[in-house]
Coordinates of C-alpha atoms in Angstrom, one line a residue:
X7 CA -154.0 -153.5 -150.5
X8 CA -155.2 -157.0 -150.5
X9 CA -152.9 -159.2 -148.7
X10 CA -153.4 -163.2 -148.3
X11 CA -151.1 -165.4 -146.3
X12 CA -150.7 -169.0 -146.3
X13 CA -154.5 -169.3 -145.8
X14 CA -156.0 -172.7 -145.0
X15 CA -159.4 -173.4 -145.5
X16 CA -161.6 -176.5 -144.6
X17 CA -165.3 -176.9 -145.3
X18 CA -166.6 -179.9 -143.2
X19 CA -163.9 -182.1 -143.2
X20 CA -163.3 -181.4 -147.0
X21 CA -159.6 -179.4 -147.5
X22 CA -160.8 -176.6 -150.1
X23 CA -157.6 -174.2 -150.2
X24 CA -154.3 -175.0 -148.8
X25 CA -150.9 -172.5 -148.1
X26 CA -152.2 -169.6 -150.5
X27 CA -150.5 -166.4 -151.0
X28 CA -150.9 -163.8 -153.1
X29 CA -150.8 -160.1 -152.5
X30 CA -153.1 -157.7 -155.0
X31 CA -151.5 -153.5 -154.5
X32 CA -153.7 -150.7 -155.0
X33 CA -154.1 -150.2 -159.2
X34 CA -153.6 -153.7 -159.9
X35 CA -156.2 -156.4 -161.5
X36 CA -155.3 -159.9 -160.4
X37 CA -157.1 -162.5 -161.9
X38 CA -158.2 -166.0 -160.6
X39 CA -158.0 -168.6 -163.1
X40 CA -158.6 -172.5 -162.2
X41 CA -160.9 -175.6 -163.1
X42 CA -164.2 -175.8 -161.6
X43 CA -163.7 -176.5 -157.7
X44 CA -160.3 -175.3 -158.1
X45 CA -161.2 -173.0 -154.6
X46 CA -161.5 -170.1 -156.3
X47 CA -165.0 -168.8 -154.8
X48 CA -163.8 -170.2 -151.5
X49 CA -160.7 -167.6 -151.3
X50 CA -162.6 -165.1 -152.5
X51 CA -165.7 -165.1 -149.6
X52 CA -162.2 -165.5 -147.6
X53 CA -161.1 -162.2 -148.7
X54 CA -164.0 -160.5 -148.1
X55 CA -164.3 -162.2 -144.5
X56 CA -167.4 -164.2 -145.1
X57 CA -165.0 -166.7 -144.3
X58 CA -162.1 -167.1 -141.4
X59 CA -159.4 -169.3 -142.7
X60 CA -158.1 -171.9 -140.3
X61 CA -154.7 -170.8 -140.9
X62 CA -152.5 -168.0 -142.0
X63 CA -154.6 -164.4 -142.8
X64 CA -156.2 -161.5 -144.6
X65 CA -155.5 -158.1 -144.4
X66 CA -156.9 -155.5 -146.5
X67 CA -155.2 -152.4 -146.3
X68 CA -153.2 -153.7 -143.5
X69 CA -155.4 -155.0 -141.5
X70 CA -156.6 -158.4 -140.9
X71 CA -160.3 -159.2 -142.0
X72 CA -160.9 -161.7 -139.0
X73 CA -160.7 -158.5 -136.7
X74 CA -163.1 -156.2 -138.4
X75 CA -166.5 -156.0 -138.0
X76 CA -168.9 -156.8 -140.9
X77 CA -169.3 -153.4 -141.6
X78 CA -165.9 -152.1 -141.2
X79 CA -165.0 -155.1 -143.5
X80 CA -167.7 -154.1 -145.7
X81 CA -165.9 -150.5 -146.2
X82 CA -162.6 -152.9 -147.0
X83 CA -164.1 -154.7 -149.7
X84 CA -166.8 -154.8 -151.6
X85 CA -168.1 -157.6 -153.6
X86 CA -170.0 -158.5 -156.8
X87 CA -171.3 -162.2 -156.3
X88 CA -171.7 -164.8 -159.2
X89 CA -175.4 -165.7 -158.0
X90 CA -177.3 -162.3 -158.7
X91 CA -180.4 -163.8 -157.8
X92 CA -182.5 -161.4 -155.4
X93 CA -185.4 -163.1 -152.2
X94 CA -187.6 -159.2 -152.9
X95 CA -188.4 -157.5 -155.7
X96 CA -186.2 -154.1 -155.0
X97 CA -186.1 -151.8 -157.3
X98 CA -182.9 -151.5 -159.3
X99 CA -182.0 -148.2 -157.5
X100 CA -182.8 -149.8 -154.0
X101 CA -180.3 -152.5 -154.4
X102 CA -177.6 -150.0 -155.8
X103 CA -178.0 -148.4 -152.4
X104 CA -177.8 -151.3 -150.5
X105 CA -174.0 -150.7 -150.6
X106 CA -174.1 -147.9 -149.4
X107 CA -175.0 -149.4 -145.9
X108 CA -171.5 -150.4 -144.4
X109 CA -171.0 -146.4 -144.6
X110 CA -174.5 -145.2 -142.8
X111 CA -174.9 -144.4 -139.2
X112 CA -177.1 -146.0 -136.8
X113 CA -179.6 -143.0 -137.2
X114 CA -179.8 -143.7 -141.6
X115 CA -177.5 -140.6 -142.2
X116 CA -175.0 -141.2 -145.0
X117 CA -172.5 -138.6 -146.3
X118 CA -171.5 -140.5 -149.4
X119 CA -174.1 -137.5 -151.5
X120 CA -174.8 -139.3 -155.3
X121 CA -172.5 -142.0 -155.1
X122 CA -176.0 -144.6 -156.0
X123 CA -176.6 -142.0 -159.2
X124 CA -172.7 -141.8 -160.3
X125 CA -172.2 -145.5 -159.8
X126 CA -176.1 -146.2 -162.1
X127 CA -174.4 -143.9 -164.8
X128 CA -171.5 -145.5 -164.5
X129 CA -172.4 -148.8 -165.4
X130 CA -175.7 -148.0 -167.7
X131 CA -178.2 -148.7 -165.7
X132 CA -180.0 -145.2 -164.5
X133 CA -182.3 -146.3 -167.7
X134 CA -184.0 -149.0 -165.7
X135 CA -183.5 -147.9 -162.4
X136 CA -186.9 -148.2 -160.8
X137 CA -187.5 -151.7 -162.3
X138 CA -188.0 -154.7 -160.2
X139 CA -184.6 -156.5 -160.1
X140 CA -186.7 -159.8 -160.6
X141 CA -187.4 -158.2 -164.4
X142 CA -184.2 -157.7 -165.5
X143 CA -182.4 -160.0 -167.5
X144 CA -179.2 -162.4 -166.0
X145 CA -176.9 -160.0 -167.8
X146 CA -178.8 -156.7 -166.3
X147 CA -178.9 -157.9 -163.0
X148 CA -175.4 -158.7 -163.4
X149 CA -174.9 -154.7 -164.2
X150 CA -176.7 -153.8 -161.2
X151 CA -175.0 -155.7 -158.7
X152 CA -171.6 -153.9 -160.2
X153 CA -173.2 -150.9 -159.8
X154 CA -173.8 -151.9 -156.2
X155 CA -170.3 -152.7 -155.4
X156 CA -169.1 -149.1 -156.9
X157 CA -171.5 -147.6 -154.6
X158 CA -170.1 -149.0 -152.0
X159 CA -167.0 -147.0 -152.6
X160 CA -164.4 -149.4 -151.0
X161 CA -160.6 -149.6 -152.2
X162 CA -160.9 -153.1 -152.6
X163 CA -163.3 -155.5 -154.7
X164 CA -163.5 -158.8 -155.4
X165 CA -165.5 -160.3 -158.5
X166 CA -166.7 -163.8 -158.8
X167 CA -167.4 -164.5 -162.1
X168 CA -168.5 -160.8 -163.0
X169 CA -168.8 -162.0 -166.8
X170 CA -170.9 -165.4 -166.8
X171 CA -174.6 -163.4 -167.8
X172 CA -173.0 -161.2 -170.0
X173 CA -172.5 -161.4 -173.8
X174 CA -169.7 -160.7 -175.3
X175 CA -170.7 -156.8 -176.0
X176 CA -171.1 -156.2 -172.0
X177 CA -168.6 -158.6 -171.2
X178 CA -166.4 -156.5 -172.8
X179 CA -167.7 -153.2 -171.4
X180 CA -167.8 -154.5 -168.2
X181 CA -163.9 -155.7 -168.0
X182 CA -163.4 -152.1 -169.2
X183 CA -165.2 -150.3 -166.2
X184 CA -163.5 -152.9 -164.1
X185 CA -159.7 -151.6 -165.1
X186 CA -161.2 -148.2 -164.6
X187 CA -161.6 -148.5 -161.3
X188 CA -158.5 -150.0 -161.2
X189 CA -157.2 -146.9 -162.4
X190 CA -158.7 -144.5 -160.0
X191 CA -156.4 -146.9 -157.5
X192 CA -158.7 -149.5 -156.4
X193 CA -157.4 -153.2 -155.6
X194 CA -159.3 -155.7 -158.0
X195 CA -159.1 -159.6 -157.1
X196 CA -161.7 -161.5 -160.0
X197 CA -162.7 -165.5 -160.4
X198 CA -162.6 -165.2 -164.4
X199 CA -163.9 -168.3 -166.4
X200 CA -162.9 -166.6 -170.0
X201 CA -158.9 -167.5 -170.1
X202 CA -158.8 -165.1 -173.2
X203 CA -160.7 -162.0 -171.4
X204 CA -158.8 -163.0 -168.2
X205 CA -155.1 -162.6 -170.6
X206 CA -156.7 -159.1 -172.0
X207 CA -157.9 -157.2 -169.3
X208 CA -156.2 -158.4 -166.1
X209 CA -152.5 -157.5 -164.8
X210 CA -151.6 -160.5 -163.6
X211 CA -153.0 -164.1 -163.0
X212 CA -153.3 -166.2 -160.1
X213 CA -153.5 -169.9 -161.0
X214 CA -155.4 -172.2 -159.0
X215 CA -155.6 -175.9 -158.6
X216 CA -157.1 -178.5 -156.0
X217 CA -156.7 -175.6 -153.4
X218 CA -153.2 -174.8 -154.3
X219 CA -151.6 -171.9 -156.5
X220 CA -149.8 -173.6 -159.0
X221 CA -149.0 -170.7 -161.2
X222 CA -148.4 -166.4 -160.8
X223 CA -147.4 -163.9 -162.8
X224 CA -148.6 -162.4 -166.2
X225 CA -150.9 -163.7 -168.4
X226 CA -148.8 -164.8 -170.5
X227 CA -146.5 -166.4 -168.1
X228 CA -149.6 -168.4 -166.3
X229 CA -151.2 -169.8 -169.6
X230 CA -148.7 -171.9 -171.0
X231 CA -149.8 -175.6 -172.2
X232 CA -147.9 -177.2 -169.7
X233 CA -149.7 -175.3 -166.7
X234 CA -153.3 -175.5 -168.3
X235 CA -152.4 -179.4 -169.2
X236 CA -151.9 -179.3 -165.1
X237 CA -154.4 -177.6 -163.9
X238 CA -157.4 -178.5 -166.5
X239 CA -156.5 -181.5 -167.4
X240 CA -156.4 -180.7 -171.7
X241 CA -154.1 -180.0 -174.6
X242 CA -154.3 -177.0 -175.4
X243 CA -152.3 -174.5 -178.0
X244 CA -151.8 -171.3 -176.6
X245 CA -151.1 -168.3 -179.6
X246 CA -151.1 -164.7 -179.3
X247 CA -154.3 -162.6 -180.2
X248 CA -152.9 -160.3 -183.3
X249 CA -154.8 -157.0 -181.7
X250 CA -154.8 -157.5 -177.9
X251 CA -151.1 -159.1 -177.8
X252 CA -152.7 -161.2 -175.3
X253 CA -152.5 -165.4 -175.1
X254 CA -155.3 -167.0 -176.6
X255 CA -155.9 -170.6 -175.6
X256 CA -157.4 -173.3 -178.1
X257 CA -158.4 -176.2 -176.2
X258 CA -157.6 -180.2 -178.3
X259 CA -159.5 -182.6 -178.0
X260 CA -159.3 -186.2 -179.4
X261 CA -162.2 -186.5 -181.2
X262 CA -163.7 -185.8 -185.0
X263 CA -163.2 -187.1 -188.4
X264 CA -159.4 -188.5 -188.4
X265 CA -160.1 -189.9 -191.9
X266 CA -159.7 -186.9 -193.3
X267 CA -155.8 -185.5 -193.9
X268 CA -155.1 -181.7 -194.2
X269 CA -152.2 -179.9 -195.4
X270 CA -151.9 -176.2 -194.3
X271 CA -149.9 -173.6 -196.4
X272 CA -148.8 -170.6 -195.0
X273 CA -147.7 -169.8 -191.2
X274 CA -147.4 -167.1 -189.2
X275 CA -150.1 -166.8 -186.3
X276 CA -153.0 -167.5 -189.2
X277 CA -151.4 -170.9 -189.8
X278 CA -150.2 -171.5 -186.3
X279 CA -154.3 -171.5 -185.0
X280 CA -155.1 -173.1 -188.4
X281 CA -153.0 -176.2 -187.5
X282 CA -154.3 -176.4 -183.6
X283 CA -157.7 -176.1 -184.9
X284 CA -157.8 -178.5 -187.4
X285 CA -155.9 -180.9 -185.1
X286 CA -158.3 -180.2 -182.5
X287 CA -161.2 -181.3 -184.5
X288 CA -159.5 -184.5 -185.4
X289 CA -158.2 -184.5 -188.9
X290 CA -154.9 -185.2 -189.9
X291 CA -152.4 -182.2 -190.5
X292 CA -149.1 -181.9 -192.1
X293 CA -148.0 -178.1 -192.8
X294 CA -145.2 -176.3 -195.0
X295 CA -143.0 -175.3 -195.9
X296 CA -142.6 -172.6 -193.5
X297 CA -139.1 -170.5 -192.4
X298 CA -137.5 -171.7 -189.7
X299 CA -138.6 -169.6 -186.4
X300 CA -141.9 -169.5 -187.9
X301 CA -144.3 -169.2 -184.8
X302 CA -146.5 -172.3 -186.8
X303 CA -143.4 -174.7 -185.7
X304 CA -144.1 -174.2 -181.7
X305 CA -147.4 -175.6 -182.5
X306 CA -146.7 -178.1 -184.9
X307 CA -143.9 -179.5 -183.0
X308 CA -145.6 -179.5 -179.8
X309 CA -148.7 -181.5 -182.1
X310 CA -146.2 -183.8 -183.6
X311 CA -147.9 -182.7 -186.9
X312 CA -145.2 -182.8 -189.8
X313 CA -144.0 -179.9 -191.6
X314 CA -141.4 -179.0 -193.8
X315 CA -139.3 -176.0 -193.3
X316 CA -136.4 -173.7 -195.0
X317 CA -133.9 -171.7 -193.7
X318 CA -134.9 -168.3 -192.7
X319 CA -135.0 -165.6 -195.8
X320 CA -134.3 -168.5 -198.5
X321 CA -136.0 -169.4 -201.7
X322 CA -137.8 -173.1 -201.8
X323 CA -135.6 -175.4 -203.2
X324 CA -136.5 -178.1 -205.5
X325 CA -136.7 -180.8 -202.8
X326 CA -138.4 -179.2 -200.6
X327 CA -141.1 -178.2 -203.2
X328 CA -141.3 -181.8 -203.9
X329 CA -142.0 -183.1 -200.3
X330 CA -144.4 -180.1 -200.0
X331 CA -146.4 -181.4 -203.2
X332 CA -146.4 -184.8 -201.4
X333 CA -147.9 -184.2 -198.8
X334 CA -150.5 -181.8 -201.0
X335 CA -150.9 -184.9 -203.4
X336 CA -151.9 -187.2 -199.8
X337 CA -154.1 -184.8 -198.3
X338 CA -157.8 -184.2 -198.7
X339 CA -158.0 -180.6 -198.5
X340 CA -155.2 -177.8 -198.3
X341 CA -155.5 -174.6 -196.6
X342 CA -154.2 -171.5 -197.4
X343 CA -153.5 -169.6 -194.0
X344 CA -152.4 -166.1 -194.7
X345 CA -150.2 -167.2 -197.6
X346 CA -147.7 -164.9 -198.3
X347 CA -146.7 -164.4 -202.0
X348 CA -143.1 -164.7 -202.7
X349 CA -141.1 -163.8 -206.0
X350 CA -140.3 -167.4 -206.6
X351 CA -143.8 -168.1 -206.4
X352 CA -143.1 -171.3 -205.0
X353 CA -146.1 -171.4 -202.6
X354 CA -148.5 -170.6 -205.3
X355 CA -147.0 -173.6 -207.3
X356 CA -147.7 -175.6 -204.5
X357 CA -151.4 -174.3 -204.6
X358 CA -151.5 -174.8 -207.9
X359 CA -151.3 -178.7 -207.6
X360 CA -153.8 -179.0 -204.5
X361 CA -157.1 -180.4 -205.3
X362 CA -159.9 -178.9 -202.3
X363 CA -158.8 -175.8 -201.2
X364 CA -159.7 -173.5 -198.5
X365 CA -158.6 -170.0 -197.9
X366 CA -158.2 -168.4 -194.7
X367 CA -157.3 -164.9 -194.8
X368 CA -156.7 -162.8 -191.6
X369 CA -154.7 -160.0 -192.9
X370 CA -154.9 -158.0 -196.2
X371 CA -153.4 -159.0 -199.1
X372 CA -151.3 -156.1 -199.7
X373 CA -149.3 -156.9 -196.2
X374 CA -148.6 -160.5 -197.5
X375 CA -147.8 -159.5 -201.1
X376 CA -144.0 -159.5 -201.9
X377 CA -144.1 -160.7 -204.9
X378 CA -145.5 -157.9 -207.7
X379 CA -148.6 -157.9 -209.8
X380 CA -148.2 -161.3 -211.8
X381 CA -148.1 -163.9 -208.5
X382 CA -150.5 -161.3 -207.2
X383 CA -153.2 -162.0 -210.7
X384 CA -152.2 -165.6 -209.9
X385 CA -153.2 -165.6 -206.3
X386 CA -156.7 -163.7 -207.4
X387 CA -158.0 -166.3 -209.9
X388 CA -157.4 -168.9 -207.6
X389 CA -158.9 -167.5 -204.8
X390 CA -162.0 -166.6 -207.1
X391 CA -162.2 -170.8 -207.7
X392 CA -162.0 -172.1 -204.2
X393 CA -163.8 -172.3 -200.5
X394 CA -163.0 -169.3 -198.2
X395 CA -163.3 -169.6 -194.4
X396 CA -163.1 -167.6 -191.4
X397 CA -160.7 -168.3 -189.0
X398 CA -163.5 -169.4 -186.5
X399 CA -165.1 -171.4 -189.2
X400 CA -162.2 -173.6 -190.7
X401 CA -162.8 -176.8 -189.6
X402 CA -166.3 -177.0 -190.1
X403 CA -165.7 -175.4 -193.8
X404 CA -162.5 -177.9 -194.0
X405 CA -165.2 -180.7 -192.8
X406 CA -167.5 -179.3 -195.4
X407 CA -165.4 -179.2 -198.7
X408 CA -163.5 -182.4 -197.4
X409 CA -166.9 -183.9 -197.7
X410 CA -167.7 -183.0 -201.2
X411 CA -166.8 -185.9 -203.0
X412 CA -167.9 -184.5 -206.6
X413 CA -166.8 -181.4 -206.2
X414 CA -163.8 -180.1 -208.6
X415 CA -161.5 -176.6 -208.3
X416 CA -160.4 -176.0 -212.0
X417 CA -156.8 -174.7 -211.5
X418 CA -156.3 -173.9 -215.3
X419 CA -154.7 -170.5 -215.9
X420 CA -153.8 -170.3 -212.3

């Protein structure tokens, strides 16, 4: 549906996008992902021929935008802008049939019957519907101008930044009409700032960079570290959401309170974003033990943050136990990330011996319990004695506790 070949743009005498290809088919969501000024905007007012490139092409639907007219192109592709911002106070239902005008005749007739009211119901907005789009919020007017483009009716759409108004809640819902209409066969090109909502809701990714694609594929083949260390200049550990299956990027940084040393217990993908986000707020993190293969070692590895580990489906051995308590004895805090209770109870053990502690729990006990009902009482009266955290939270709760100089967890009986 929406085909672009080696497309050169210049603005001025300023390069913006240089050789990019990328084809979006009917029933497909390709997102744009990139660092501010990455050209992202700039291909997409190419698309929808508000722009000629200087070389290569567009076709939409196999033909090439630079011959259409504007409101043949208009039928092609319609468009939800990032700036929502409105000159006249039209009412909500006036600009929702403003796109319906590339498909009116020169006499005002247009056969397209309620597609205004289905595309208002669509997208929640009949409620408000002869309000003055100046009234409306960032987020409604946002709504609106979807609602506008879905009028419109055209096989193809392009989204700038359809999510930057929204909260989460219509962020959400919005994505979701979007892959609707991607369902019903439309082609869907979208600038997405969220990396996270990008990985959840689009098919594949488009990677963008100084002008240049520098990554395509799925999302979990475009948001690796190496490409988002390219492209955005950061460190970043990228893990995958428990519920979507989709990557989910934690951006490092260097800064926060590296006085401070943290051990993390437990692994899985709990004590994999555990590690990252401590490490990302600055405090020093050693983890363990943990099986080898334990998705925790791609991130402490790629960190550099030292961890002990056992072979897969193996009791702790007495050494290892010992360089574990070590590293307990050294650090500040220790966090239990999803433990998982074992019959040797070795991990609890460890627990046992750490001063601060923080638990982080993500799943419920029950699916980490392998142990029986004695390591199970054990794990109980400790958690009763210590800090818990959400995952979210962690760092600032780690920051918290770590900061508590008089503070004392009693681990008798545990």
């Amino acid at each position: 549906m929406i085909e672009v070949e080696s497309v050169d743009v210049s603005l001025g005498d300023t390069e913006i996008l240089r050789d990019v290809s990328l084809r979006v088919p009917a029933g497909e969501f390709v997102g744009l992902v990139g660092p501010n000024g990455a050209g992202k905007t700039t291909l997409l007012r190419t698309v929808n021929g508000a722009i000629d490139p200087d070389a290569g092409r567009v076709l939409v639907d196999g033909d090439r935008m630079s011959d259409l007219s504007s409101r043949a192109g208009s039928r092609r592709v319609a468009t939800v802008p990032q700036d929502t911002g409105t000159r006249f106070a039209f009412s909500v239902e006036d600009v929702v049939a403003m796109g319906r005008t590339p498909h009116r005749s020169r006499f005002g007739s247009d056969d397209g019957g309620d597609a205004v009211e289905r595309a208002l119901e669509r997208t929640s907005t009949a409620s408000f519907r002869d309000r003055r789009i100046s009234t409306l919020s960032g987020g409604e007017r946002q709504r609106v101008f979807v609602a506008r483009a879905i009028a419109q009716e055209a096989p193809a759409l392009v989204l700038d930044e359809p999510t930057a108004s929204l909260d989460v809640n219509h962020a959400t819902r919005t994505l979701s009409l979007v892959c609707e209409l991607v369902a019903d066969g439309r082609a869907v090109l979208g600038a997405i700032h969220d990396l996270e909502a990008a990985a959840r809701f689009c098919d594949r990714l488009v990677m963008l960079a100084d002008g240049e694609v520098v990554a395509s594929g799925a999302p979990a083949d475009v948001l690796t570290a190496d490409a988002l260390a390219t492209s955005f200049d950061m460190e970043s550990v990228v893990t995958r959401n428990p519920v979507t299956g989709a990557p989910t990027v934690t951006p490092l940084s260097d800064t926060g309170d590296e006085r401070r040393s943290v051990h993390v217990l437990g692994g899985g993908r709990v004590g994999a974003a555990v590690v990252a986000r401590l490490h990302a707020a600055g405090f020093g993190v050693t983890a363990g033990p943990v099986p080898e293969g334990d998705e925790l070692l791609g991130v402490s590895e790629r960190l550099d943050v030292p961890t002990e580990t056992v072979p897969p489906m193996s009791a702790l051995d007495g050494s290892t136990l010992a360089a574990a308590g070590e590293r307990i004895d050294e650090a500040d805090v220790t966090v239990l990330a999803d433990l998982t209770l074992t019959p040797d109870g070795g991990l609890l053990d460890l627990a046992a011996e750490a001063g601060q502690t923080v638990v982080v729990e993500e799943r419920p006990l029950d699916e980490r319990d392998r142990a029986g009902t004695d390591q199970r009482r054990r794990y109980e009266r400790l958690r009763e004695r210590v800090t818990t955290s959400g995952l979210d939270d962690v760092a600032a709760t780690v920051r918290s506790v770590g900061a508590d100089a008089g503070r004392h967890v009693s681990r008798r009986g545990i």
